[in-house]
Rosetta silent file (secondary structure, phi, psi, omega in degrees, C-alpha in Angstrom):
SEQUENCE: MRIIQDDLSSEVTVALIRAHVTDLAGHSPAESCHALDIEALRAPGMMFWSVWEDDTLAGCGALKTLDETHGEIKSMRTADTHLRRGVAAKLLDHIIREARTRGFKRLSLETGTPAVFAPARSLYARFGFETCPPFGSYSEDPYSVFMTKSLEDPGYDIPSKSSCRQAS
SCORE:     score description
SCORE:     0.000 S_00000001
   1 L     0.000  154.857  151.175   78.533   82.327   99.049 S_00000001
   2 E  -144.471  159.626 -140.815   78.922   80.607   96.254 S_00000001
   3 E  -104.689  115.274  157.797   81.262   80.911   93.382 S_00000001
   4 E  -123.985 -172.040  160.423   80.482   80.005   89.446 S_00000001
   5 E  -111.878  154.330 -133.180   81.985   81.357   86.071 S_00000001
   6 L  -114.450  157.963 -176.400   80.738   84.301   84.966 S_00000001
   7 L  -126.936   13.182  148.359   80.503   85.074   80.958 S_00000001
   8 L    75.233   15.892 -175.286   80.291   88.746   82.403 S_00000001
   9 L   -91.546   -1.156 -178.297   76.835   89.963   80.595 S_00000001
  10 L   -67.286  159.380 -171.593   74.890   90.603   83.569 S_00000001
  11 H   -61.187  -54.455   15.582   74.306   94.483   84.571 S_00000001
  12 H   136.892  -85.552 -167.865   75.479   93.508   88.227 S_00000001
  13 H   -36.605  -78.691  173.711   78.754   91.745   87.026 S_00000001
  14 H    -8.165  -64.965  174.725   79.610   94.779   84.179 S_00000001
  15 H   -42.562  -80.488  158.730   79.188   97.210   86.908 S_00000001
  16 H   -11.374  -78.345 -146.415   81.483   95.657   89.671 S_00000001
  17 H   -86.581  -18.108  147.796   84.380   95.758   87.138 S_00000001
  18 H   -70.721  -37.460 -171.598   83.946   99.268   86.116 S_00000001
  19 H   -72.443  -36.561 -169.209   83.735  100.879   89.615 S_00000001
  20 H   -70.249  -27.528  164.765   86.782   98.703   90.038 S_00000001
  21 H   -82.380    5.747 -145.956   89.105   99.703   86.614 S_00000001
  22 H  -121.132  -85.547  166.994   87.673  102.953   87.825 S_00000001
  23 H   -25.161  -47.999 -153.055   89.316  102.680   91.499 S_00000001
  24 H   -96.841  -16.958  175.017   92.628  101.474   90.115 S_00000001
  25 H  -104.000   -4.001  148.838   92.946  104.416   88.341 S_00000001
  26 H   -61.046  -83.709  177.624   92.654  106.435   90.913 S_00000001
  27 H   -33.842  -27.403 -179.635   95.472  105.223   92.629 S_00000001
  28 L  -152.364  176.104 -162.348   98.420  104.926   89.977 S_00000001
  29 L   -86.572  161.478   89.839   99.141  106.865   86.201 S_00000001
  30 L    54.292  -61.086  146.644   97.605  105.524   83.423 S_00000001
  31 L   -29.731  -59.153  175.082  100.922  103.559   82.733 S_00000001
  32 L   -60.544  -51.054  176.372  100.909  101.836   85.520 S_00000001
  33 L   -29.120  118.151 -171.635   97.335  101.261   85.879 S_00000001
  34 L  -107.890  -19.123 -157.061   97.042   96.978   84.906 S_00000001
  35 L   -62.203  118.999  144.520   92.992   96.831   85.324 S_00000001
  36 L   -64.951  107.674 -164.975   91.353   94.689   82.613 S_00000001
  37 L   -76.926 -160.451 -166.156   88.156   96.511   81.307 S_00000001
  38 L   -71.642   -8.890 -151.222   85.610   93.775   79.856 S_00000001
  39 L   -86.073  -49.263 -151.751   86.415   92.865   76.469 S_00000001
  40 L   -81.334    2.892 -166.008   89.875   91.682   77.901 S_00000001
  41 L  -106.577   21.153 -169.990   87.915   89.962   80.694 S_00000001
  42 L  -133.553  -26.016 -159.881   86.132   87.685   77.712 S_00000001
  43 L   -55.657 -175.887  166.308   89.395   86.851   75.505 S_00000001
  44 L   -69.911  146.309  164.019   90.952   83.227   75.327 S_00000001
  45 L    85.166   16.366 -169.077   92.883   82.136   77.685 S_00000001
  46 E  -107.603   96.366  156.132   90.600   84.164   80.417 S_00000001
  47 E   -75.642  121.386 -152.636   88.992   82.548   83.130 S_00000001
  48 E  -126.998  138.262 -178.991   86.275   85.165   85.143 S_00000001
  49 E  -136.697  133.635  171.905   84.453   83.699   88.398 S_00000001
  50 E  -128.774  153.760  171.694   81.905   86.100   90.458 S_00000001
  51 E  -117.303  154.222 -146.854   81.144   85.410   93.942 S_00000001
  52 E  -142.199  129.700  169.586   77.262   85.623   94.719 S_00000001
  53 E  -100.920  112.453  173.530   75.520   85.707   98.469 S_00000001
  54 L    97.226  173.813 -178.297   72.587   85.194   97.955 S_00000001
  55 L   -99.831   11.117 -174.001   71.059   87.195   94.779 S_00000001
  56 E   -93.274  130.383  142.632   73.811   89.661   95.712 S_00000001
  57 E   -78.811  118.913 -171.141   76.988   89.862   94.121 S_00000001
  58 E  -105.905    6.473 -167.500   79.555   89.715   96.413 S_00000001
  59 E   169.054  177.539  178.165   82.988   89.799   94.421 S_00000001
  60 E  -178.058  153.715  155.586   84.952   88.373   90.595 S_00000001
  61 E  -160.013 -157.539 -164.943   88.467   87.894   89.890 S_00000001
  62 E  -162.179  171.622 -174.506   89.606   86.039   86.790 S_00000001
  63 E  -127.798  110.185  159.989   92.556   83.415   85.829 S_00000001
  64 E  -125.756  107.254 -168.446   94.827   84.502   82.501 S_00000001
  65 E   -63.791  137.164  178.649   96.910   81.600   81.183 S_00000001
  66 L   -93.434  -52.323  134.948  100.000   83.104   80.868 S_00000001
  67 L  -166.764 -175.109 -148.415  101.140   79.760   79.127 S_00000001
  68 L   -26.864  -39.219 -176.234  100.952   75.966   79.346 S_00000001
  69 L  -101.039    0.159 -151.817  102.501   76.234   83.244 S_00000001
  70 E  -145.504  110.715  160.185  101.793   79.863   84.502 S_00000001
  71 E  -118.737  172.397  176.730   98.882   82.126   85.309 S_00000001
  72 E  -118.820  123.109  159.213   97.975   85.471   86.325 S_00000001
  73 E   -72.365  122.226 -177.921   95.392   86.326   88.906 S_00000001
  74 E  -112.438  137.957  176.746   93.251   89.278   87.558 S_00000001
  75 E    23.709   58.730 -163.490   90.720   91.769   88.877 S_00000001
  76 E   -80.240  135.460  164.884   90.364   90.199   92.254 S_00000001
  77 E  -167.142  139.211  177.561   87.598   92.589   93.580 S_00000001
  78 E  -112.824  160.192 -172.993   85.210   92.363   96.601 S_00000001
  79 L   -83.564  155.427 -163.814   82.067   94.534   96.465 S_00000001
  80 L   -98.671   27.106  178.615   82.117   96.733   99.265 S_00000001
  81 L   -74.885  -21.506 -173.865   78.630   95.619  100.172 S_00000001
  82 L  -151.347   50.408  161.403   81.107   92.584  101.645 S_00000001
  83 L   -75.396  137.060  176.481   84.597   93.987  102.631 S_00000001
  84 L    52.175   79.156 -147.586   86.152   91.702  105.497 S_00000001
  85 L  -145.065  -68.375  155.639   83.908   89.299  104.883 S_00000001
  86 L    98.865   36.016 -166.747   86.507   86.145  103.378 S_00000001
  87 H  -104.745   -3.225 -169.429   84.834   86.793  100.538 S_00000001
  88 H  -105.593 -104.532  121.506   88.285   87.999   98.497 S_00000001
  89 H    63.303  -98.315  153.682   89.738   84.803  100.550 S_00000001
  90 H   -39.563  -63.418  174.881   87.312   82.245   99.061 S_00000001
  91 H   -51.612  -26.180 -179.280   87.657   83.377   95.688 S_00000001
  92 H  -102.564  -18.015  155.548   91.564   83.045   96.086 S_00000001
  93 H   -32.969  -45.901 -163.416   91.257   79.772   97.314 S_00000001
  94 H   -75.892  -58.283 -170.239   88.830   78.497   94.466 S_00000001
  95 H   -76.428   21.182 -179.931   91.544   80.462   91.813 S_00000001
  96 H  -139.647  -45.544 -131.393   94.399   78.685   93.247 S_00000001
  97 H  -122.315  -55.879 -162.329   92.638   74.753   93.471 S_00000001
  98 H   -69.767  -35.495 -172.526   91.291   75.647   89.425 S_00000001
  99 H   -80.421  -23.930  154.544   94.665   76.421   88.147 S_00000001
 100 H   -23.195  -57.127  167.323   96.058   73.118   89.901 S_00000001
 101 H   -49.478  -30.746 -162.783   93.483   71.502   87.665 S_00000001
 102 H   -94.136    4.660  154.777   94.450   73.056   84.679 S_00000001
 103 L    91.085   -5.163 -173.956   97.887   71.702   85.276 S_00000001
 104 L   -73.928  119.557  120.379   99.994   75.485   85.897 S_00000001
 105 L     6.589  -48.960 -158.805  103.093   75.293   88.128 S_00000001
 106 E  -135.329  178.864 -175.057  103.363   78.669   89.163 S_00000001
 107 E  -165.026  119.830  158.245  100.427   81.453   89.702 S_00000001
 108 E  -131.193 -175.273  157.114  101.290   84.755   89.541 S_00000001
 109 E  -141.287 -168.553 -165.826   99.691   88.381   89.794 S_00000001
 110 E  -145.144  127.435  169.325  100.907   92.451   89.784 S_00000001
 111 E  -135.184  169.549 -167.320   99.065   94.903   92.672 S_00000001
 112 E  -101.953  136.706  157.653   99.558   98.211   93.448 S_00000001
 113 L   -46.840  -39.682 -178.310  101.925   99.715   95.805 S_00000001
 114 L   -77.308  156.901 -174.302  100.354  102.520   97.261 S_00000001
 115 H   -14.752  -81.858 -166.398   98.622  101.871  101.155 S_00000001
 116 H   -40.889   37.456  179.573   94.940  100.914   99.578 S_00000001
 117 H  -139.762  -13.429 -173.952   96.561   97.935   98.165 S_00000001
 118 H   -40.742  -73.781 -155.988   98.132   96.803  101.724 S_00000001
 119 H   -73.707  -54.845  154.358   95.052   94.447  102.959 S_00000001
 120 H     6.955  -99.783  155.082   95.703   93.039   99.212 S_00000001
 121 H   -65.437  -12.446  176.423   99.010   92.005   99.192 S_00000001
 122 H   -91.758    3.585  166.086   98.831   90.784  103.182 S_00000001
 123 H   -57.578  -68.723 -154.240   95.815   88.367  101.408 S_00000001
 124 H   -82.800  -10.433  160.716   98.047   87.097   99.163 S_00000001
 125 L   -58.233  -52.962 -173.124  100.942   86.579  101.801 S_00000001
 126 L   -78.968  -12.649 -166.023   98.955   84.741  103.912 S_00000001
 127 L  -102.001   -5.072  159.949   98.076   82.455  100.634 S_00000001
 128 L   124.124   -3.487 -168.729  101.903   81.903  100.212 S_00000001
 129 L   -78.956  163.545 -140.576  102.817   84.493   97.525 S_00000001
 130 E  -163.525  135.499  166.519  105.997   85.774   97.380 S_00000001
 131 E   -70.731  149.914  157.036  107.220   89.425   95.535 S_00000001
 132 L  -158.151 -176.664  165.195  109.593   88.477   92.941 S_00000001
 133 L   -26.466  151.775  166.076  110.541   90.089   89.398 S_00000001
 134 L   -74.384  149.568 -164.345  108.070   91.335   86.985 S_00000001
 135 L  -103.450  147.076  125.201  106.230   88.451   84.885 S_00000001
 136 L    99.822 -143.320  170.754  104.814   87.915   81.366 S_00000001
 137 L   -32.319  -55.749  161.272  104.580   91.779   79.818 S_00000001
 138 L     3.635   74.584  174.947  105.839   93.580   83.220 S_00000001
 139 L  -109.429  170.251 -172.267  108.497   95.843   83.954 S_00000001
 140 L   -61.353  153.123 -177.921  109.747   96.857   86.766 S_00000001
 141 L  -152.178  136.457 -165.637  107.290  100.410   88.141 S_00000001
 142 L   -66.231  -31.143  178.494  107.423  102.154   91.057 S_00000001
 143 L   -66.135  -66.021 -161.521  103.178  101.682   91.370 S_00000001
 144 E   -68.776  161.984  159.574  103.671   97.541   90.956 S_00000001
 145 E  -146.496  119.335  143.706  104.625   94.428   93.448 S_00000001
 146 E  -107.984  138.862 -158.339  104.789   90.926   91.783 S_00000001
 147 E  -150.449  152.590 -169.815  104.292   88.123   93.438 S_00000001
 148 E  -133.138  176.040 -177.090  104.099   84.539   92.842 S_00000001
 149 E  -169.453  124.342 -173.911  103.586   81.264   94.037 S_00000001
 150 E   -53.840  173.270  174.376  104.872   77.682   93.433 S_00000001
 151 L  -137.021  -11.653 -160.597  101.296   75.693   92.903 S_00000001
 152 L  -103.322   50.951  141.905  103.440   71.890   92.938 S_00000001
 153 L   -70.877  113.775 -174.515  103.270   71.991   96.848 S_00000001
 154 L  -120.319   41.289  155.908  100.538   69.320   96.902 S_00000001
 155 L  -118.132   29.185  174.296  100.064   69.979  100.475 S_00000001
 156 L   -42.661  145.765  148.366   98.521   73.152  100.067 S_00000001
 157 L  -171.692  169.498 -165.719   95.372   74.200  101.814 S_00000001
 158 L   -88.612  158.309 -176.723   93.894   77.572  102.798 S_00000001
 159 L   -51.807  152.281  165.916   94.186   79.750  105.866 S_00000001
 160 L   -66.260  129.485 -178.994   92.237   79.679  109.081 S_00000001
 161 L   -62.959   -9.536 -174.218   88.793   82.247  107.692 S_00000001
 162 L   -64.902  -52.390 -162.387   89.699   84.018  110.736 S_00000001
 163 L   -63.234    7.402 -170.171   93.044   85.146  109.688 S_00000001
 164 L  -106.109   -6.997 -172.246   91.535   85.693  105.960 S_00000001
 165 L  -100.458    1.005  168.200   88.519   87.868  106.836 S_00000001
 166 L   -92.845    4.805 -167.936   90.526   90.446  107.486 S_00000001
 167 L   -94.583  -10.043 -150.554   92.161   91.082  104.149 S_00000001
 168 L   -97.712    0.000    0.000   89.017   90.322  101.862 S_00000001
């Protein structure tokens, strides 16, 4: 698998983002759905990556700059054809490393509370993310879980592949 910085010009990448937004809208009311559309993912302060296996899109994810020391993970999605194959773990590791390279001291995210989001919450916890209060422009929401991770620990290493494959 290879990860590339993506400009969101590929039809297949756009289709995966649209499917992601549509799917998430089915699990939360509109006011609790924080998925970004294509234009928001192209905005300044946003970095977007896609994961490829040969010529097949395996997944995607983004890093949003909140301020000079704080980033937010957005739009993590594994293609249905690549579920439980380590795509999300590989991409999450890439995003964490990129956030550190950019000088971020903290990385945060918002994900859902319904059961369908349990694998994502489990993956983030394995990477050291802990629940936290709302950050940025978010507010308390029964459909949201907020998680954060300090990036100041120099000893970061990716969890073992066997523990990461389960929630991709």
